[in-house]
Coordinates of C-alpha atoms in Angstrom, one line a residue:
M1 CA 0.0 0.0 0.0
P2 CA 1.5 3.4 -1.0
Y3 CA 1.1 6.2 1.6
R4 CA 0.9 9.8 0.8
R5 CA 1.6 12.9 2.9
T6 CA -1.5 14.9 3.7
G7 CA -0.9 18.4 2.5
R8 CA 2.0 20.0 4.4
S9 CA 1.3 18.0 7.6
G10 CA 3.3 15.1 8.9
L11 CA 0.4 12.7 8.5
K12 CA 0.5 10.1 5.8
L13 CA -2.7 8.3 4.6
P14 CA -3.0 5.1 2.6
A15 CA -3.8 5.7 -1.1
L16 CA -7.0 3.9 -0.4
S17 CA -9.0 4.4 2.8
L18 CA -12.0 2.4 4.0
G19 CA -15.2 4.3 4.3
L20 CA -17.9 3.0 6.6
W21 CA -20.7 5.0 5.0
H22 CA -22.6 1.8 3.9
N23 CA -22.3 -1.8 5.0
F24 CA -21.8 -1.2 8.7
G25 CA -24.9 -1.4 10.7
P26 CA -27.3 -4.0 12.3
D27 CA -28.7 -5.0 8.8
R28 CA -25.3 -6.5 7.9
P29 CA -23.7 -9.6 9.5
A30 CA -21.4 -8.6 12.3
E31 CA -18.8 -11.2 11.3
T32 CA -18.7 -9.8 7.7
Q33 CA -18.1 -6.3 9.1
R34 CA -15.4 -7.6 11.3
A35 CA -13.7 -9.5 8.4
I36 CA -13.7 -6.4 6.2
L37 CA -12.0 -4.3 8.8
R38 CA -9.4 -7.0 9.6
R39 CA -8.6 -7.6 5.9
A40 CA -8.3 -3.8 5.4
F41 CA -5.7 -3.5 8.1
D42 CA -3.8 -6.5 6.8
L43 CA -3.7 -4.8 3.3
G44 CA -2.3 -1.6 4.7
V45 CA -5.6 0.3 4.7
T46 CA -4.9 2.0 8.0
H47 CA -7.5 4.8 7.7
F48 CA -11.1 4.2 8.7
D49 CA -13.5 7.1 7.8
L50 CA -16.8 7.6 9.5
A51 CA -19.5 10.2 10.3
N52 CA -21.9 10.5 13.2
N53 CA -24.9 9.6 10.9
Y54 CA -23.4 6.6 9.1
G55 CA -25.4 3.5 9.4
P56 CA -28.3 3.0 9.2
P57 CA -29.5 3.8 11.7
P58 CA -27.4 6.9 12.5
G59 CA -24.5 6.1 14.8
A60 CA -24.5 2.4 13.9
A61 CA -21.2 2.5 11.9
E62 CA -19.4 4.1 14.8
S63 CA -20.8 1.6 17.2
A64 CA -19.7 -1.3 14.9
L65 CA -16.2 0.2 14.7
G66 CA -16.2 0.5 18.5
E67 CA -16.9 -3.2 18.8
A68 CA -14.1 -4.0 16.3
L69 CA -11.7 -1.8 18.1
R70 CA -12.3 -3.5 21.4
S71 CA -12.2 -7.1 20.0
D72 CA -9.4 -6.8 17.4
F73 CA -7.7 -3.4 17.2
A74 CA -7.1 -2.2 20.7
R75 CA -3.4 -2.8 20.7
Y76 CA -3.1 -1.3 17.2
R77 CA -4.8 2.0 17.9
D78 CA -1.6 3.9 17.2
E79 CA -1.4 2.3 13.8
L80 CA -4.8 3.5 12.8
V81 CA -6.2 6.8 11.5
I82 CA -9.8 7.2 12.6
S83 CA -11.9 10.1 11.3
T84 CA -15.5 11.2 11.9
K85 CA -17.7 14.1 10.9
A86 CA -20.7 16.1 12.1
G87 CA -22.9 18.3 10.0
Y88 CA -25.9 16.4 8.7
L89 CA -29.0 15.5 10.7
M90 CA -28.2 13.3 13.6
W91 CA -31.1 13.9 16.1
P92 CA -34.3 15.8 16.0
G93 CA -34.7 19.3 17.4
P94 CA -32.8 22.6 16.8
Y95 CA -29.3 21.3 17.9
G96 CA -29.0 18.1 15.9
E97 CA -27.4 19.2 12.6
W98 CA -25.4 21.9 10.8
G99 CA -22.4 23.8 12.1
S100 CA -23.0 25.4 15.5
R101 CA -20.5 25.0 18.3
K102 CA -23.1 23.3 20.4
Y103 CA -23.9 20.6 17.8
L104 CA -20.3 19.9 16.7
L105 CA -18.8 19.4 20.1
S106 CA -21.8 17.5 21.5
S107 CA -21.7 15.2 18.4
L108 CA -18.0 14.6 18.8
D109 CA -18.5 13.5 22.4
Q110 CA -21.3 11.1 21.3
S111 CA -19.1 9.7 18.6
L112 CA -16.2 9.1 20.9
G113 CA -18.6 7.3 23.3
R114 CA -19.9 5.0 20.5
M115 CA -16.4 4.2 19.4
G116 CA -14.9 3.9 22.9
L117 CA -12.2 6.3 22.1
D118 CA -10.7 9.3 23.9
H119 CA -9.9 11.0 20.6
V120 CA -10.2 10.7 16.8
D121 CA -7.4 11.5 14.5
I122 CA -9.4 13.7 12.2
F123 CA -12.7 15.6 13.0
Y124 CA -14.6 17.1 10.1
S125 CA -17.2 19.8 9.6
H126 CA -19.3 17.6 7.3
R127 CA -20.9 20.5 5.4
F128 CA -20.9 24.3 5.2
D129 CA -23.6 25.9 7.3
P130 CA -24.8 29.1 5.6
Q131 CA -26.6 30.3 8.8
T132 CA -23.7 30.0 11.2
P133 CA -20.6 32.2 11.1
L134 CA -17.7 30.2 9.8
E135 CA -15.7 31.6 12.7
E136 CA -18.0 29.6 15.1
T137 CA -17.8 26.4 13.1
M138 CA -14.0 26.5 12.7
G139 CA -13.7 27.7 16.3
A140 CA -15.4 24.5 17.4
L141 CA -13.0 22.4 15.4
H142 CA -10.1 24.3 17.0
S143 CA -11.6 23.6 20.4
A144 CA -11.8 19.9 19.7
V145 CA -8.0 19.9 19.1
Q146 CA -7.3 22.0 22.2
Q147 CA -9.4 19.6 24.3
G148 CA -7.4 16.6 23.0
K149 CA -10.5 15.1 21.3
A150 CA -9.0 15.4 17.8
L151 CA -5.5 15.5 16.5
Y152 CA -6.4 17.2 13.1
V153 CA -9.4 18.9 11.6
G154 CA -10.9 18.9 8.1
V155 CA -13.9 20.0 6.1
S156 CA -16.1 18.1 3.6
N157 CA -18.5 19.4 0.9
Y158 CA -16.9 22.9 1.1
S159 CA -16.4 24.9 -2.1
A160 CA -13.0 26.4 -3.0
E161 CA -14.0 29.8 -1.6
Q162 CA -15.4 28.3 1.6
T163 CA -12.2 26.2 2.0
R164 CA -10.0 29.2 1.6
E165 CA -11.9 31.1 4.3
A166 CA -11.9 28.0 6.6
A167 CA -8.2 27.6 6.2
R168 CA -7.6 31.3 7.0
I169 CA -9.7 31.2 10.2
L170 CA -8.1 28.0 11.4
G171 CA -4.6 29.3 10.6
E172 CA -5.2 32.4 12.7
L173 CA -6.4 30.2 15.6
G174 CA -3.3 28.0 15.3
T175 CA -5.0 24.8 14.1
P176 CA -4.1 24.2 10.4
L177 CA -6.7 22.8 8.1
L178 CA -5.5 19.3 7.3
I179 CA -7.8 18.0 4.6
N180 CA -10.9 18.5 2.5
Q181 CA -13.2 15.6 1.5
P182 CA -15.1 16.3 -1.7
R183 CA -17.1 14.0 -3.9
Y184 CA -14.9 13.3 -6.9
S185 CA -14.9 10.6 -9.7
L186 CA -14.5 10.0 -13.4
L187 CA -18.1 11.1 -13.7
D188 CA -18.1 14.0 -11.2
R189 CA -15.2 16.3 -11.8
R190 CA -16.5 19.4 -10.0
P191 CA -13.5 19.6 -7.6
E192 CA -11.4 20.2 -10.8
D193 CA -13.9 22.2 -12.8
E194 CA -14.8 24.5 -9.9
G195 CA -11.3 25.2 -8.7
L196 CA -11.3 23.2 -5.5
M197 CA -8.2 21.2 -6.4
D198 CA -6.3 24.3 -7.4
A199 CA -7.2 25.9 -4.0
L200 CA -6.0 22.8 -2.1
D201 CA -2.7 22.8 -4.0
E202 CA -2.2 26.5 -3.2
L203 CA -3.2 26.1 0.5
R204 CA -1.1 22.8 0.7
V205 CA -4.2 21.1 2.2
G206 CA -4.8 17.4 1.7
S207 CA -7.7 15.8 -0.2
I208 CA -9.6 12.6 0.1
A209 CA -12.3 11.7 -2.4
Y210 CA -15.6 10.1 -1.5
S211 CA -17.8 8.2 -4.0
P212 CA -14.9 7.6 -6.4
L213 CA -17.0 4.7 -7.8
E214 CA -20.2 6.8 -8.0
Q215 CA -22.2 4.5 -5.7
G216 CA -21.3 1.5 -7.8
L217 CA -21.9 3.0 -11.2
L218 CA -18.2 2.8 -12.0
T219 CA -18.2 -1.0 -11.6
A220 CA -19.2 -3.8 -13.9
R221 CA -22.4 -4.2 -12.0
Y222 CA -24.6 -2.2 -14.3
L223 CA -23.1 -3.0 -17.7
D224 CA -25.9 -5.4 -18.6
G225 CA -28.9 -4.0 -16.7
I226 CA -29.9 -3.4 -13.1
P227 CA -29.5 -6.5 -10.8
E228 CA -32.4 -7.0 -8.4
D229 CA -30.1 -6.9 -5.4
S230 CA -28.2 -3.7 -6.5
R231 CA -28.3 -0.3 -4.8
A232 CA -30.0 1.1 -7.9
A233 CA -32.9 -1.3 -7.5
S234 CA -33.4 -0.4 -3.9
D235 CA -34.9 2.6 -2.3
S236 CA -31.5 4.2 -1.9
P237 CA -31.6 8.1 -2.1
F238 CA -28.1 8.0 -3.5
L239 CA -28.7 5.9 -6.7
N240 CA -31.9 4.9 -8.4
T241 CA -33.0 3.4 -11.7
D242 CA -33.6 6.9 -13.3
A243 CA -29.8 7.4 -13.3
L244 CA -29.2 4.3 -15.5
T245 CA -30.0 5.8 -18.9
G246 CA -29.0 4.1 -22.1
E247 CA -26.5 6.8 -22.8
L248 CA -24.8 6.4 -19.5
V249 CA -24.6 2.6 -19.9
G250 CA -23.0 3.1 -23.2
R251 CA -20.3 5.3 -21.6
L252 CA -19.7 2.8 -18.9
R253 CA -19.2 0.0 -21.4
T254 CA -16.7 2.1 -23.3
L255 CA -14.9 2.9 -20.1
N256 CA -14.9 -0.8 -19.2
D257 CA -13.2 -1.6 -22.5
I258 CA -10.5 1.0 -21.8
A259 CA -10.0 -0.6 -18.3
A260 CA -9.7 -4.1 -19.9
S261 CA -7.0 -2.8 -22.2
R262 CA -5.1 -1.7 -19.0
G263 CA -5.5 -5.1 -17.4
Q264 CA -8.0 -3.6 -14.8
S265 CA -11.6 -3.8 -14.0
L266 CA -13.7 -0.7 -14.5
A267 CA -13.7 -0.1 -10.7
Q268 CA -10.0 -0.5 -10.5
M269 CA -9.4 2.0 -13.3
A270 CA -11.8 4.5 -11.7
L271 CA -9.8 4.4 -8.5
S272 CA -6.5 4.6 -10.4
W273 CA -7.9 7.6 -12.3
V274 CA -8.7 9.7 -9.2
L275 CA -5.3 8.8 -7.7
R276 CA -3.4 9.5 -10.9
G277 CA -0.4 11.9 -10.6
G278 CA -0.4 12.0 -6.8
R279 CA -2.5 15.1 -6.6
L280 CA -5.2 13.4 -4.4
T281 CA -4.0 12.2 -1.0
S282 CA -6.4 9.2 -0.7
A283 CA -9.7 7.8 -2.1
L284 CA -12.4 6.3 0.0
V285 CA -13.8 2.9 -0.9
G286 CA -16.6 0.9 0.7
A287 CA -16.8 -2.8 0.7
S288 CA -19.5 -5.4 1.3
S289 CA -16.9 -8.3 1.5
P290 CA -13.2 -8.8 2.0
R291 CA -12.9 -9.9 -1.6
Q292 CA -14.4 -6.7 -2.9
L293 CA -11.9 -4.7 -0.8
E294 CA -9.0 -6.8 -2.2
D295 CA -10.2 -6.0 -5.7
S296 CA -10.2 -2.3 -4.9
V297 CA -6.7 -2.4 -3.3
A298 CA -5.4 -4.1 -6.4
A299 CA -5.9 -0.8 -8.2
T300 CA -2.9 0.7 -6.5
R301 CA -0.6 -1.6 -8.6
N302 CA -1.2 0.5 -11.7
L303 CA -1.8 4.2 -11.1
D304 CA -0.1 5.5 -14.2
F305 CA -1.9 6.6 -17.4
D306 CA -0.5 7.6 -20.7
Q307 CA -2.0 10.6 -22.5
E308 CA -3.8 8.4 -25.0
E309 CA -5.6 6.6 -22.2
L310 CA -6.6 9.8 -20.6
D311 CA -7.9 11.2 -23.9
R312 CA -10.0 8.1 -24.5
I313 CA -11.5 8.3 -21.0
D314 CA -12.3 12.0 -21.4
A315 CA -14.0 11.3 -24.8
A316 CA -16.0 8.4 -23.3
V317 CA -17.2 10.6 -20.3
K318 CA -18.0 13.7 -22.3
R319 CA -19.4 12.2 -25.5

């Protein structure tokens, strides 16, 4: 597993990190969850990424990780990077979401309780709050570090302008912004198109992409239709049958052919693409089984693209 330095910090992250957004909750076999985490660690995936609302139900993923930490990873805590976030709806009432100091620090305490930890390595503001002064939100992140409950802080779903301002405020407080977590993939290039990647380069802030496989679209799963047990066939708010147009399937098949010419699966090429050139610190992958995780990790064996391959990929995506 290659490791990459996160911005200008001393922290290195694995090129692939394990996201616990899906597949970690009471609706999944506990032994499968445990096997995924154990295999990830064996493969050098030392970063586990969570948020307070991951599950379902909200909080379930952190509780599942807490069980695994107690049963398998207690003595390896210093070999792990564990991150969590707060910003989306976690509990009803006026204090259960967004970016107030009250919500962020209360949520962090709850997250630490579920995981059985005294601190996380990275604590994120999960989304920009347009109704709370950014000074308050960033001040809460700074307090988390001062209180010893987080080693580093980050932001997710922040634009280039919002990230610049967050970095400025944190810098004045003395707690540098470590990392930004945007949605980024072959099919969603907004971090490039809207200047976020340029801003992170200038600020020397790290980056970690979520949904690099576009909720499974960038896999072989949908090349011949919609399987009954797939996410698109479920009631998932993140992917539905309307997204699977004939035009999109045609693009995916072309991308799959390019991947095959590289000796990769479509999913592996999609991961290699976001990691190309070393600009991105890490990419988050989910896994429903240890084997699926192994397939993703295999992408790190070939992260290089020649210009012809990049041009063919661009043509397939933009046609």
